[in-house]
PDB file of C-alpha atoms in Angstrom:
ATOM      1  CA  MET I   1       3.429   6.390  -8.074  1.00 53.00           C
ATOM      2  CA  ALA I   2       6.042   7.319  -5.497  1.00 56.00           C
ATOM      3  CA  ASP I   3       9.440   8.912  -5.818  1.00 57.00           C
ATOM      4  CA  ILE I   4      12.100   8.254  -3.218  1.00 59.00           C
ATOM      5  CA  TRP I   5      14.546  11.058  -2.638  1.00 56.00           C
ATOM      6  CA  THR I   6      17.797  10.546  -0.796  1.00 60.00           C
ATOM      7  CA  LEU I   7      18.779  13.575   1.225  1.00 58.00           C
ATOM      8  CA  GLU I   8      22.280  14.800   1.925  1.00 62.00           C
ATOM      9  CA  ASN I   9      22.245  13.208   5.367  1.00 64.00           C
ATOM     10  CA  GLY I  10      21.389   9.819   3.834  1.00 65.00           C
ATOM     11  CA  ASP I  11      17.745   9.774   4.923  1.00 67.00           C
ATOM     12  CA  ASN I  12      15.097   8.809   2.404  1.00 64.00           C
ATOM     13  CA  MET I  13      11.937  10.837   1.822  1.00 61.00           C
ATOM     14  CA  THR I  14       9.013   9.367  -0.104  1.00 64.00           C
ATOM     15  CA  LEU I  15       6.783  11.628  -2.165  1.00 66.00           C
ATOM     16  CA  SER I  16       3.620  10.044  -3.523  1.00 71.00           C
ATOM     17  CA  LEU I  17       1.678  11.677  -6.310  1.00 82.00           C
ATOM     18  CA  ASP I  18      -1.115   9.089  -6.178  1.00 84.00           C
ATOM     19  CA  THR I  19      -4.610  10.071  -5.162  1.00 90.00           C
ATOM     20  CA  PRO I  20      -6.778   7.977  -2.845  1.00 90.00           C
ATOM     21  CA  PHE I  21      -8.722   6.874  -5.944  1.00 93.00           C
ATOM     22  CA  ASP I  22      -5.456   5.719  -7.580  1.00 93.00           C
ATOM     23  CA  LYS I  23      -4.665   3.660  -4.476  1.00 93.00           C
ATOM     24  CA  GLN I  24      -8.159   2.135  -4.476  1.00 95.00           C
ATOM     25  CA  LYS I  25      -7.749   1.017  -8.074  1.00 96.00           C
ATOM     26  CA  GLN I  26      -4.249  -0.354  -7.439  1.00 95.00           C
ATOM     27  CA  ILE I  27      -5.419  -2.382  -4.452  1.00 96.00           C
ATOM     28  CA  ALA I  28      -8.420  -3.683  -6.376  1.00 97.00           C
ATOM     29  CA  LYS I  29      -6.195  -4.749  -9.267  1.00 97.00           C
ATOM     30  CA  ARG I  30      -3.726  -6.516  -6.960  1.00 96.00           C
ATOM     31  CA  LEU I  31      -6.564  -8.328  -5.204  1.00 97.00           C
ATOM     32  CA  ARG I  32      -8.055  -9.396  -8.548  1.00 98.00           C
ATOM     33  CA  ASP I  33      -4.641 -10.546  -9.793  1.00 98.00           C
ATOM     34  CA  MET I  34      -4.155 -12.540  -6.580  1.00 97.00           C
ATOM     35  CA  ARG I  35      -7.576 -14.136  -6.960  1.00 97.00           C
ATOM     36  CA  LEU I  36      -6.875 -15.103 -10.567  1.00 98.00           C
ATOM     37  CA  TYR I  37      -3.401 -16.421  -9.711  1.00 98.00           C
ATOM     38  CA  GLN I  38      -5.028 -18.717  -7.162  1.00 98.00           C
ATOM     39  CA  LYS I  39      -7.540 -19.736  -9.855  1.00 98.00           C
ATOM     40  CA  LEU I  40     -10.491 -18.699  -7.718  1.00 98.00           C
ATOM     41  CA  LYS I  41     -13.786 -17.510  -9.173  1.00 98.00           C
ATOM     42  CA  GLN I  42     -15.462 -14.406  -7.815  1.00 98.00           C
ATOM     43  CA  THR I  43     -18.353 -16.557  -6.610  1.00 98.00           C
ATOM     44  CA  THR I  44     -15.969 -18.826  -4.678  1.00 98.00           C
ATOM     45  CA  VAL I  45     -14.220 -15.926  -2.932  1.00 98.00           C
ATOM     46  CA  ALA I  46     -17.558 -14.262  -2.206  1.00 98.00           C
ATOM     47  CA  GLU I  47     -18.970 -17.435  -0.690  1.00 98.00           C
ATOM     48  CA  ARG I  48     -15.898 -18.187   1.432  1.00 98.00           C
ATOM     49  CA  SER I  49     -15.641 -14.599   2.696  1.00 98.00           C
ATOM     50  CA  SER I  50     -19.378 -14.066   3.278  1.00 98.00           C
ATOM     51  CA  VAL I  51     -19.167 -10.997   1.042  1.00 98.00           C
ATOM     52  CA  ALA I  52     -21.828 -10.548  -1.618  1.00 98.00           C
ATOM     53  CA  CYS I  53     -20.546 -11.404  -5.083  1.00 98.00           C
ATOM     54  CA  SER I  54     -21.873  -8.048  -6.325  1.00 98.00           C
ATOM     55  CA  THR I  55     -19.714  -6.322  -3.691  1.00 98.00           C
ATOM     56  CA  LEU I  56     -16.609  -8.190  -4.864  1.00 98.00           C
ATOM     57  CA  LYS I  57     -17.377  -7.402  -8.517  1.00 98.00           C
ATOM     58  CA  ARG I  58     -17.904  -3.719  -7.707  1.00 98.00           C
ATOM     59  CA  PHE I  59     -14.636  -3.620  -5.780  1.00 98.00           C
ATOM     60  CA  GLU I  60     -12.653  -5.204  -8.594  1.00 97.00           C
ATOM     61  CA  HIS I  61     -14.079  -2.662 -11.048  1.00 96.00           C
ATOM     62  CA  THR I  62     -14.242   0.527  -8.972  1.00 95.00           C
ATOM     63  CA  GLY I  63     -12.090   0.017  -5.888  1.00 96.00           C
ATOM     64  CA  GLU I  64     -15.085   0.743  -3.625  1.00 97.00           C
ATOM     65  CA  ILE I  65     -15.555  -1.602  -0.645  1.00 97.00           C
ATOM     66  CA  SER I  66     -15.935  -1.479   3.123  1.00 97.00           C
ATOM     67  CA  LEU I  67     -12.881  -2.209   5.210  1.00 97.00           C
ATOM     68  CA  ALA I  68     -14.606  -5.177   6.890  1.00 98.00           C
ATOM     69  CA  SER I  69     -15.395  -6.772   3.528  1.00 98.00           C
ATOM     70  CA  LEU I  70     -11.889  -6.135   2.234  1.00 98.00           C
ATOM     71  CA  LEU I  71     -10.398  -7.803   5.302  1.00 98.00           C
ATOM     72  CA  ARG I  72     -12.643 -10.860   4.912  1.00 98.00           C
ATOM     73  CA  ILE I  73     -11.633 -11.198   1.253  1.00 98.00           C
ATOM     74  CA  ALA I  74      -7.960 -10.771   2.165  1.00 97.00           C
ATOM     75  CA  LEU I  75      -8.322 -13.585   4.700  1.00 98.00           C
ATOM     76  CA  VAL I  76      -9.669 -15.925   2.009  1.00 98.00           C
ATOM     77  CA  LEU I  77      -6.780 -15.007  -0.320  1.00 98.00           C
ATOM     78  CA  GLY I  78      -4.159 -15.459   2.405  1.00 97.00           C
ATOM     79  CA  ALA I  79      -3.279 -11.771   2.475  1.00 96.00           C
ATOM     80  CA  LEU I  80      -4.705 -10.649   5.804  1.00 96.00           C
ATOM     81  CA  ASP I  81      -1.263 -10.201   7.375  1.00 94.00           C
ATOM     82  CA  ASP I  82      -0.411  -7.643   4.667  1.00 93.00           C
ATOM     83  CA  PHE I  83      -2.584  -5.171   6.575  1.00 92.00           C
ATOM     84  CA  ASP I  84      -0.126  -5.252   9.479  1.00 90.00           C
ATOM     85  CA  LEU I  85       2.098  -2.940   7.437  1.00 87.00           C
ATOM     86  CA  LEU I  86      -0.537  -0.199   7.301  1.00 86.00           C
ATOM     87  CA  PHE I  87      -0.168   2.722   9.680  1.00 82.00           C
ATOM     88  CA  ARG I  88       2.838   1.227  11.405  1.00 79.00           C
ATOM     89  CA  GLU I  89       4.753   3.418  13.789  1.00 77.00           C
ATOM     90  CA  ARG I  90       7.340   5.539  12.022  1.00 70.00           C
ATOM     91  CA  GLU I  91      10.156   7.711  13.197  1.00 71.00           C
ATOM     92  CA  THR I  92       9.221  11.366  13.053  1.00 69.00           C
ATOM     93  CA  VAL I  93      11.803  13.573  11.409  1.00 66.00           C
ATOM     94  CA  SER I  94      11.397  17.329  11.315  1.00 67.00           C
ATOM     95  CA  ILE I  95      11.989  19.295   8.148  1.00 69.00           C
ATOM     96  CA  GLU I  96      14.820  21.119   9.905  1.00 70.00           C
ATOM     97  CA  ASN I  97      16.763  17.857  10.053  1.00 65.00           C
ATOM     98  CA  TRP I  98      16.424  17.481   6.296  1.00 62.00           C
ATOM     99  CA  ILE I  99      17.472  20.968   5.319  1.00 70.00           C
ATOM    100  CA  GLN I 100      20.345  21.496   7.753  1.00 63.00           C
ATOM    101  CA  PRO I 101      23.623  21.201   5.916  1.00 60.00           C
ATOM    102  CA  THR I 102      25.747  18.330   7.051  1.00 59.00           C
ATOM    103  CA  THR I 103      29.227  19.181   8.174  1.00 61.00           C
ATOM    104  CA  ARG I 104      32.078  17.030   7.034  1.00 61.00           C
ATOM    105  CA  LYS I 105      34.764  16.050   9.437  1.00 63.00           C
ATOM    106  CA  ARG I 106      38.231  15.926   8.043  1.00 66.00           C
ATOM    107  CA  GLY I 107      40.447  13.151   9.169  1.00 66.00           C
ATOM    108  CA  ARG I 108      44.189  13.263   9.372  1.00 66.00           C
ATOM    109  CA  ALA I 109      46.233  10.915   7.314  1.00 58.00           C
TER     110      ALA I 109
END
């Protein structure tokens, strides 16, 4: 769960109240939903990804899995490129920029 706040200067700030466990469960659910949408059985995905079926089952129920196994499963489901969005370079903005009042310029008519 994330709230997006728009600051006076127009910048957006995201505040997430999710825990790492919440994220694990969300990712596991999305992966399971993707697998079901593609009408793939757990055994099929496990075989194609060289990940033990018990590992896939555990992941779908608990969210626990190694990164290497998750990436192999994502490849089978056509979602490997989604990982390119993780840890991408972001612009760093200091808190001072957010709390400084913006000055309005008055224009002449």
